[in-house]
mmCIF file of C-alpha atoms in Angstrom:
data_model
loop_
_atom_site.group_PDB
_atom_site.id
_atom_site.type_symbol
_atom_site.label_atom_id
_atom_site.label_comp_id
_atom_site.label_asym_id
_atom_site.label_seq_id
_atom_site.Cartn_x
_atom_site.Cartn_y
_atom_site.Cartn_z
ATOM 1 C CA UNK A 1095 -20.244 5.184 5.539
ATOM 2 C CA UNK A 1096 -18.426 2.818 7.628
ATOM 3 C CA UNK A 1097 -20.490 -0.205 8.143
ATOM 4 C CA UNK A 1098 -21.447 -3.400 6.055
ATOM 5 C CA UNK A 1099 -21.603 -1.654 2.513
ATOM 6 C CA UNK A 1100 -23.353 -3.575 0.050
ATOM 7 C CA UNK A 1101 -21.915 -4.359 -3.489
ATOM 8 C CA UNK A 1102 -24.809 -2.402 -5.245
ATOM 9 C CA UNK A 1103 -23.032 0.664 -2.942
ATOM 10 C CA UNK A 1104 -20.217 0.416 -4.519
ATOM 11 C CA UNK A 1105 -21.303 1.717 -7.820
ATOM 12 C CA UNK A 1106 -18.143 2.736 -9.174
ATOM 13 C CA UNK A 1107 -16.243 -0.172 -11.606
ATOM 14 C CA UNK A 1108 -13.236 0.742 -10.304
ATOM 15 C CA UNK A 1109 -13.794 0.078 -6.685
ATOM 16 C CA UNK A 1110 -16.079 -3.055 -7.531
ATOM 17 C CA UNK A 1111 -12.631 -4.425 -9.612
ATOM 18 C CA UNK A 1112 -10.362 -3.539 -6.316
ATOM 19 C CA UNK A 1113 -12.968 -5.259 -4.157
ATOM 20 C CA UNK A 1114 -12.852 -8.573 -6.184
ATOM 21 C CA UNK A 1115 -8.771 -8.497 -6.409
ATOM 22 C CA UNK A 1116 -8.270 -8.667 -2.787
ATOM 23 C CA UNK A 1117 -11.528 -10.365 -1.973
ATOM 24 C CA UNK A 1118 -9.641 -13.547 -3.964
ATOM 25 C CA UNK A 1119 -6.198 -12.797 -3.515
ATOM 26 C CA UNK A 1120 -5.796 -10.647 -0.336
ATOM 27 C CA UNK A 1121 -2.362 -8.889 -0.988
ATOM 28 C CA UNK A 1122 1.036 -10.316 -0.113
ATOM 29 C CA UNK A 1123 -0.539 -13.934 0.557
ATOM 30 C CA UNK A 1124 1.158 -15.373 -2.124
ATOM 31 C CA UNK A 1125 4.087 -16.019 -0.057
ATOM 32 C CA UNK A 1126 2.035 -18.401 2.538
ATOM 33 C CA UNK A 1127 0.699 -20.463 -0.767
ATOM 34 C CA UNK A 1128 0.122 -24.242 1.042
ATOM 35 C CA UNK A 1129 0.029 -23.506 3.902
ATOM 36 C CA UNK A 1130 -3.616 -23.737 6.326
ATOM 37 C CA UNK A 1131 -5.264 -19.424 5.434
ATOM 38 C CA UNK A 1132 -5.366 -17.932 9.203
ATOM 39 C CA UNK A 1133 -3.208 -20.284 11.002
ATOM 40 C CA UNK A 1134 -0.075 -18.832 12.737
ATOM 41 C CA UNK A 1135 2.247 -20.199 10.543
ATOM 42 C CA UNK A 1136 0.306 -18.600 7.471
ATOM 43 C CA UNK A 1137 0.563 -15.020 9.212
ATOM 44 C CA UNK A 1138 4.080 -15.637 10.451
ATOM 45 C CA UNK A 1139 5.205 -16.161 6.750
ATOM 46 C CA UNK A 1140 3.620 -13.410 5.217
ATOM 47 C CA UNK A 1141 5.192 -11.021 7.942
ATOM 48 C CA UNK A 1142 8.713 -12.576 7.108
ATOM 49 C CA UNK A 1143 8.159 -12.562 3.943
ATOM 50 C CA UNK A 1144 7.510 -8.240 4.234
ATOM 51 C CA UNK A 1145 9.854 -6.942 6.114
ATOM 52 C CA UNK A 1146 12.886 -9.556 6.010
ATOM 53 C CA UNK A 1147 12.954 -10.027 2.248
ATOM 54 C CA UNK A 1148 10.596 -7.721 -0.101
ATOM 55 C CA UNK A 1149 10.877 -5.082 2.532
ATOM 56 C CA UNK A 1150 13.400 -4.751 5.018
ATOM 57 C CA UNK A 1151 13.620 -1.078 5.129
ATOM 58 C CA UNK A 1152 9.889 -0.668 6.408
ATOM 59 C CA UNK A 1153 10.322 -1.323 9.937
ATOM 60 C CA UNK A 1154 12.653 1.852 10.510
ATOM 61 C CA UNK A 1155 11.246 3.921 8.034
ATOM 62 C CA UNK A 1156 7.149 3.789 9.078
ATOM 63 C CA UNK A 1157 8.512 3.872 13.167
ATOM 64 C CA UNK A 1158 5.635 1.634 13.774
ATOM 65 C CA UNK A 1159 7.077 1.772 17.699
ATOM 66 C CA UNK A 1160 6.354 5.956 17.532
ATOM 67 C CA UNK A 1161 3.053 6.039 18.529
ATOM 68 C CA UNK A 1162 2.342 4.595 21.657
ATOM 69 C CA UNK A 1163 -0.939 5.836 23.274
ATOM 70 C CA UNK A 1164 -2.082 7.390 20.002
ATOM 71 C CA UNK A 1165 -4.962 6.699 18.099
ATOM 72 C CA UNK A 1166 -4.246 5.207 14.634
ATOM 73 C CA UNK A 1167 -6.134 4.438 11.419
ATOM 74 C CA UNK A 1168 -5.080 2.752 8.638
ATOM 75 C CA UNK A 1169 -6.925 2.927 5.675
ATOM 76 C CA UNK A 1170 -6.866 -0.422 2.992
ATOM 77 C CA UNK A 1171 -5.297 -2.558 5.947
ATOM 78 C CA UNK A 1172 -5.791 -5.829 3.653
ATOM 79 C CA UNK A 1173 -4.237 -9.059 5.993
ATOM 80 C CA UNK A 1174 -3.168 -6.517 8.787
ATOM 81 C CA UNK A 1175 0.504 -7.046 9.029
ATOM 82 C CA UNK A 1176 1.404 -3.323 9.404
ATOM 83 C CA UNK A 1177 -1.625 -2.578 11.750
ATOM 84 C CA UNK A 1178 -0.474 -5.684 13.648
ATOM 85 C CA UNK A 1179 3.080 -3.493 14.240
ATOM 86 C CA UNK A 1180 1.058 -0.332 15.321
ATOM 87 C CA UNK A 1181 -1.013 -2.172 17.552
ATOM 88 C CA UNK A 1182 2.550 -4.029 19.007
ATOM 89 C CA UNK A 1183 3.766 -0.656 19.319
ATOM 90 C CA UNK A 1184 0.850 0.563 22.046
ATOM 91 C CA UNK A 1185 -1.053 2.372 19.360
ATOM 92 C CA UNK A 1186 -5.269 1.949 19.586
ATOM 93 C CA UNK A 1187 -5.580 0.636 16.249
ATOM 94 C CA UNK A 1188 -8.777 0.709 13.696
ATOM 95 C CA UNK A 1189 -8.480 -0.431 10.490
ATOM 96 C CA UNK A 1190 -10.537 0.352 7.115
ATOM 97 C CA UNK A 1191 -10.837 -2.024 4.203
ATOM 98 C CA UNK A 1192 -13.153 -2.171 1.513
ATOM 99 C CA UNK A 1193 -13.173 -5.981 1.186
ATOM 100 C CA UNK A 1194 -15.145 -7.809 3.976
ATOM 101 C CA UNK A 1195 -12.526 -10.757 4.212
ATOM 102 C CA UNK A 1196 -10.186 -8.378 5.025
ATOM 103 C CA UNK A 1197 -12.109 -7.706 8.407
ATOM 104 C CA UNK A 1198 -12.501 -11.518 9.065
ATOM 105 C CA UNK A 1199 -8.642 -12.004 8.211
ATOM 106 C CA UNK A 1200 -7.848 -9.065 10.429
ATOM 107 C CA UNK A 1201 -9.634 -10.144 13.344
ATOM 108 C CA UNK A 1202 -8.469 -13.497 13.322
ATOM 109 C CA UNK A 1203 -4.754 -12.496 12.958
ATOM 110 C CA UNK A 1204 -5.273 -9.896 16.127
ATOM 111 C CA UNK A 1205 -7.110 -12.678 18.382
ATOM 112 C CA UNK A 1206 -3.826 -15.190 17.102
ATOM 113 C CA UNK A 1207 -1.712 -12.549 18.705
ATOM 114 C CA UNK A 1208 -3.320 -11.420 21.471
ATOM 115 C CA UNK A 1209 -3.827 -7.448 20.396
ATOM 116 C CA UNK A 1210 -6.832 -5.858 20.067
ATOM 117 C CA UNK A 1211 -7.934 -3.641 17.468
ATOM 118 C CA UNK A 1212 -11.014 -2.410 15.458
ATOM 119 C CA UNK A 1213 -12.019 -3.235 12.062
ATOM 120 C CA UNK A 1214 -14.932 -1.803 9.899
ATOM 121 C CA UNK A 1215 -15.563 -2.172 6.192
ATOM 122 C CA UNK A 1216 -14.970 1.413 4.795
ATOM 123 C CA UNK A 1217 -14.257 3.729 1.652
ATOM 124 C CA UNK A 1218 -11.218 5.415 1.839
ATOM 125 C CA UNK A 1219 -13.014 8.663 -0.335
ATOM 126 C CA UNK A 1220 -15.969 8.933 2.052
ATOM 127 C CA UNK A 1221 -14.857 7.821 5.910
ATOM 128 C CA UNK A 1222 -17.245 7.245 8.299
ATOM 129 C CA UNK A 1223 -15.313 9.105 11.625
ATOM 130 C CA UNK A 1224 -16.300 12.450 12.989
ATOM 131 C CA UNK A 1225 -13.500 15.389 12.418
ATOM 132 C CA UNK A 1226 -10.431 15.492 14.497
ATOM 133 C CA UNK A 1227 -11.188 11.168 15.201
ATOM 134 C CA UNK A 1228 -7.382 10.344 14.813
ATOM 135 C CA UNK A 1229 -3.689 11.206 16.322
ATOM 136 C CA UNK A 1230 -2.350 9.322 12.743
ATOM 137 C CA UNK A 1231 -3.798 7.967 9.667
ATOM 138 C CA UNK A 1232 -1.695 5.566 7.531
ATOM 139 C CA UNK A 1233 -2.590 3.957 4.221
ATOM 140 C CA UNK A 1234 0.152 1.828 2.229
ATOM 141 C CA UNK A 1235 -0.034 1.010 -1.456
ATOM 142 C CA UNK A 1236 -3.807 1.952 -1.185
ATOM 143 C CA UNK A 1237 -4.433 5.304 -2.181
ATOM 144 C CA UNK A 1238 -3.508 4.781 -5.826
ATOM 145 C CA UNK A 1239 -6.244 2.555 -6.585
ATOM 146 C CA UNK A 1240 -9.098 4.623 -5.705
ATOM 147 C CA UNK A 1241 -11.146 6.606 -8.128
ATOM 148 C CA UNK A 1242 -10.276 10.399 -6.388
ATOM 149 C CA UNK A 1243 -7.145 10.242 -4.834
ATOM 150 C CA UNK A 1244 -6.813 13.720 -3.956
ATOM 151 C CA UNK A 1245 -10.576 13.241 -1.774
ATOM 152 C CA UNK A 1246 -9.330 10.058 -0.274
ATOM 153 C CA UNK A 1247 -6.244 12.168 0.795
ATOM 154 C CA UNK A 1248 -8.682 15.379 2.013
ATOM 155 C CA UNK A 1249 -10.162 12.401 3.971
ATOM 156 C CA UNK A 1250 -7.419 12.180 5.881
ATOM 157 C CA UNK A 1251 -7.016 15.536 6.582
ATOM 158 C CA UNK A 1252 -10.465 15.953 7.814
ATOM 159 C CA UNK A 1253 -10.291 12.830 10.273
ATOM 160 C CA UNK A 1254 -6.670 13.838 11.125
ATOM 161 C CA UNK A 1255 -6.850 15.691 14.844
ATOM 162 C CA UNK A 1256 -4.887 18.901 14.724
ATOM 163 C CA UNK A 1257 -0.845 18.434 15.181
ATOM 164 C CA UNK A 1258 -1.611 14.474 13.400
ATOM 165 C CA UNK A 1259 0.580 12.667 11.318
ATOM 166 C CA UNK A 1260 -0.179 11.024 7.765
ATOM 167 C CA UNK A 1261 1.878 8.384 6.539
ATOM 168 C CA UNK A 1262 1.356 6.927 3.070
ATOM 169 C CA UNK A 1263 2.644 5.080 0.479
ATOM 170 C CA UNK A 1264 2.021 5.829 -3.277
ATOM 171 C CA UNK A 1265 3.608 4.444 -6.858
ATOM 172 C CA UNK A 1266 6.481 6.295 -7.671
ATOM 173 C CA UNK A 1267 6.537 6.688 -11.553
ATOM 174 C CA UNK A 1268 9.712 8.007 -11.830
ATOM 175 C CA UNK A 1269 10.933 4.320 -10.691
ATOM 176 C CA UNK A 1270 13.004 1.742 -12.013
ATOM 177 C CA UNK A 1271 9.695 -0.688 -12.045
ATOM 178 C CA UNK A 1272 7.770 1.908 -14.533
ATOM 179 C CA UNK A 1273 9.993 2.773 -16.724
ATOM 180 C CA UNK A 1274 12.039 -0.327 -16.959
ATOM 181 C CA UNK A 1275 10.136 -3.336 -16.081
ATOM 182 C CA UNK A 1276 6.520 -1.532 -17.262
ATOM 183 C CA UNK A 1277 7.250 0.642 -19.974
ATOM 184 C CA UNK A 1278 10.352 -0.619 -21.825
ATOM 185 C CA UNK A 1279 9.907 -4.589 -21.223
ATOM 186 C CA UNK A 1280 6.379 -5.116 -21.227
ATOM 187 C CA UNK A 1281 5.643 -2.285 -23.362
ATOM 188 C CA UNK A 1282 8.183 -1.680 -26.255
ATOM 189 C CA UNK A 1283 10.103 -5.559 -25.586
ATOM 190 C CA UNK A 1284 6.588 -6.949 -25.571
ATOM 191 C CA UNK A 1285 4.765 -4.746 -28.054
ATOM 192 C CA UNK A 1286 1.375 -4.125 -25.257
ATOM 193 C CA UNK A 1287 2.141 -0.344 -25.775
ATOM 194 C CA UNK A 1288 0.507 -1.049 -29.561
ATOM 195 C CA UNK A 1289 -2.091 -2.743 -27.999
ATOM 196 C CA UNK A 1290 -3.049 -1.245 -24.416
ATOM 197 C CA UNK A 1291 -2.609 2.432 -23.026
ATOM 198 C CA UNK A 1292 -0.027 2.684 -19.938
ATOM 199 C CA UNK A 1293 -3.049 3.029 -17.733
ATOM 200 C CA UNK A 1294 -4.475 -0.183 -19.254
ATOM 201 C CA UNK A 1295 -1.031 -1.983 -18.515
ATOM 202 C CA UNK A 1296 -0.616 -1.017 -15.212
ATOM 203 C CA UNK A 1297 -4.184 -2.754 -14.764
ATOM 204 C CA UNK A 1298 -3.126 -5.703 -15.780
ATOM 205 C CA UNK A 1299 0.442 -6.305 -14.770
ATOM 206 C CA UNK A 1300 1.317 -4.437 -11.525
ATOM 207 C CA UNK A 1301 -1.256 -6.519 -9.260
ATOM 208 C CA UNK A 1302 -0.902 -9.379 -11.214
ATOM 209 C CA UNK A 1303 -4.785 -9.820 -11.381
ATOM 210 C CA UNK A 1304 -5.860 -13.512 -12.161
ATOM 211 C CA UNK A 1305 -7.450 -12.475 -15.448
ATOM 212 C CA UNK A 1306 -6.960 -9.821 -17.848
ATOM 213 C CA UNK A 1307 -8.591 -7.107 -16.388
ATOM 214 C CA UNK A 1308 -7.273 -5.701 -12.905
ATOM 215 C CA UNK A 1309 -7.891 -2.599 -10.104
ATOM 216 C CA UNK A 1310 -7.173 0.651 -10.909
ATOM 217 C CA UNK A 1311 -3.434 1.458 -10.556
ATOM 218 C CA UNK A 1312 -2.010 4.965 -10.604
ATOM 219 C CA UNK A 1313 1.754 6.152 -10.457
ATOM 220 C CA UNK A 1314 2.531 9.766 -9.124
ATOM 221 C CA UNK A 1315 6.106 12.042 -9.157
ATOM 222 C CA UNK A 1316 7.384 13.364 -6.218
ATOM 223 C CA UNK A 1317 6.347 16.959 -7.324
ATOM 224 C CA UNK A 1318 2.908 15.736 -7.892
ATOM 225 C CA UNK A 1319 2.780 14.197 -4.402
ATOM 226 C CA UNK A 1320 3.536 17.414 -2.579
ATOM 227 C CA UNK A 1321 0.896 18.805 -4.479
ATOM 228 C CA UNK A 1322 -1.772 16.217 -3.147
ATOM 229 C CA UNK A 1323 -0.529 16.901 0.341
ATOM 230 C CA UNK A 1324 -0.913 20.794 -0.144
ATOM 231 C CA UNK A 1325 -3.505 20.744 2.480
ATOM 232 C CA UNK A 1326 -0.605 19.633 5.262
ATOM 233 C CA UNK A 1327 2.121 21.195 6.909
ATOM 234 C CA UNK A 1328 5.849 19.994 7.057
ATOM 235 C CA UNK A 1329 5.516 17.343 3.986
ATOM 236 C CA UNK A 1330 8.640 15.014 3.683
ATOM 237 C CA UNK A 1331 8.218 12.447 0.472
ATOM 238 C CA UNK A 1332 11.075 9.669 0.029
ATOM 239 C CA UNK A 1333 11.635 7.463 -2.514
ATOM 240 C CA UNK A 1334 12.112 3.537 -0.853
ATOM 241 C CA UNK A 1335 11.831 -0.410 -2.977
ATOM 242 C CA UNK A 1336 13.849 -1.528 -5.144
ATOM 243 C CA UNK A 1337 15.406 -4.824 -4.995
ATOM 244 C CA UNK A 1338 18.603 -6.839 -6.631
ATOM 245 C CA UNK A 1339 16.357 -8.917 -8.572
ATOM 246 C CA UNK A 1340 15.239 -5.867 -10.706
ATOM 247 C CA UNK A 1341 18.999 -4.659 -11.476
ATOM 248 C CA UNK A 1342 19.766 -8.157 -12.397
ATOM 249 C CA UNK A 1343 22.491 -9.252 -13.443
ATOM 250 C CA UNK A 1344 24.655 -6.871 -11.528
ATOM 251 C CA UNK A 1345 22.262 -5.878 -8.681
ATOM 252 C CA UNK A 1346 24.174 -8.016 -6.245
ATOM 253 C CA UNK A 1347 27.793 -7.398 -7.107
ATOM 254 C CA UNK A 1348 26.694 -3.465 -6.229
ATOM 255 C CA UNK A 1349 28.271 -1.763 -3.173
ATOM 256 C CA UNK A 1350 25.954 -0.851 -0.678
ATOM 257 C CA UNK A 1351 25.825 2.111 -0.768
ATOM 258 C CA UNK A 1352 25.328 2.691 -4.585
ATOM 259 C CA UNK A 1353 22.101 0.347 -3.652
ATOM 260 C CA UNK A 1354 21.085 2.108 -1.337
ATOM 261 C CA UNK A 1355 21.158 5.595 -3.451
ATOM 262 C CA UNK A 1356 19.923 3.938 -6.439
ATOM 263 C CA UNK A 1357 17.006 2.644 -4.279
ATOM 264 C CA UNK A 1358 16.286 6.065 -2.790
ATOM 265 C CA UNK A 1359 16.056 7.638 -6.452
ATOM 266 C CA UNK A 1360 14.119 5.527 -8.715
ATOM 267 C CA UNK A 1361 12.590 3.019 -6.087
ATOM 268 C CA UNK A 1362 8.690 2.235 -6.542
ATOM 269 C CA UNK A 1363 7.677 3.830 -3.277
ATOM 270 C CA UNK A 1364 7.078 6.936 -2.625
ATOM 271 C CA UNK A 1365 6.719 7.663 1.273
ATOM 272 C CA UNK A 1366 5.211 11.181 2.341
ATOM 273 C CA UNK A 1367 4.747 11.567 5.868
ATOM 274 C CA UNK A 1368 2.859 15.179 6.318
ATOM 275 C CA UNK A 1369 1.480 17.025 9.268
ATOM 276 C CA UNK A 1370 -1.940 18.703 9.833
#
């Protein structure tokens, strides 16, 4: 239901855990550390920080200029950077987010700009909109840290009008960051593959939670993200993120366009943008 949802609502331990990590540390705020939460400045930075350093592919490759006139939901919008783009764009945004500081950080952030958009505390498995509510639904880095994934996805496809686009973003496992940084540094360098599972691991390193125990992180192929998608029409996954840092030392004496293929191939994003 979308609407104030109570913690006792949220009876699964998974989405309590995912509620308390971005309740404390909404995502990509790090990079705005000292300065005043919900100033300018502090939104300014984080939106640098996105899509002129971490990011600087995302800009072309959402099109957050394509949908002028079109209703748009994103599901998990956290600070609202990306809905901020949409709603830049001439989209009529509405955002979901299970943590209630993510609405008061979103609203603040649209009045500092001057757009106007909606913002509801929602579950991404159970979404309060009639059928046929939306011309696109997007939902980055989100999906993988609910419970059901595939409902979360049939979700979409219910609220999705017919002829609407879904964009999302999922872990690519078949990345650089998994197998390298995850599975052969943390886990066989560091020995926590003789102490946690991989599921366990990705808990507690990918979202950096403050203590041991963090949300629920999943990792999918590309195979087994056409499969969740089965439901839409004209699926298109890509693989996007990677950065120089994590092909250190040599990552910045590489040509760019072995970069850029290497990036496209074992990246950590996977981007499937599917029809209904």
């Amino acid at each position: 239901m979308v609407g104030n949802l109570a913690a006792s609502e949220l009876t699964d331990a998974d989405k309590q855990r995912a509620r308390q990590q971005w309740t404390e540390h909404p995502c990509g705020t790090h990079v705005a550390a000292g300065l005043e939460v919900g100033a300018r400045r502090y939104f300014d930075a984080i939106e640098h920080a996105r899509y002129n350093i971490y990011s600087p592919w995302m800009r072309e490759t959402i099109g957050f200029d394509s949908f002028a006139d079109k209703r748009l939901l994103e599901i998990g919008f956290g600070t609202g950077t990306d809905l901020l783009q949409f709603a830049r764009g001439g989209a009529a945004v509405t955002g979901v987010d299970l943590t209630p500081r993510s609405i008061e950080i979103g609203r603040a952030r649209f009045e500092i700009y001057g757009e106007r958009g909606e913002f509801l505390i929602g579950d991404a498995e159970n979404l309060g909109f009639p059928d046929a509510s939306f011309d696109v639904v997007y939902s980055f880095g989100v999906l993988h840290h609910t419970p059901n994934t595939e409902l979360a996805i049939a979700e979409i496809h219910r609220v999705l009008r017919p002829g609407g686009r879904a964009i999302v973003m999922l872990y690519h496992r078949s990345s650089l960051f998994y197998w390298g940084g995850l599975i052969f540094k943390r886990g066989i360098l560091q020995g926590d593959l003789f102490r946690y599972s991989v599921a366990e691991m990705m808990s507690r390193y990918v979202e950096y939670p403050p203590t041991g125990e963090g949300p629920l992180v999943k990792a999918y192929s590309r195979a087994e993200a056409r499969r969740l998608f089965r439901g839409f029409a004209n699926c298109q996954v890509t693989v996007n993120q990677l950065t120089q840092r994590e092909l250190r030392p040599f990552g910045r004496l590489l040509p760019a366009a072995i970069f850029d293929r290497l990036e496209r191939s074992f990246g950590w994003n996977l981007i499937i943008k599917a029809d209904k």
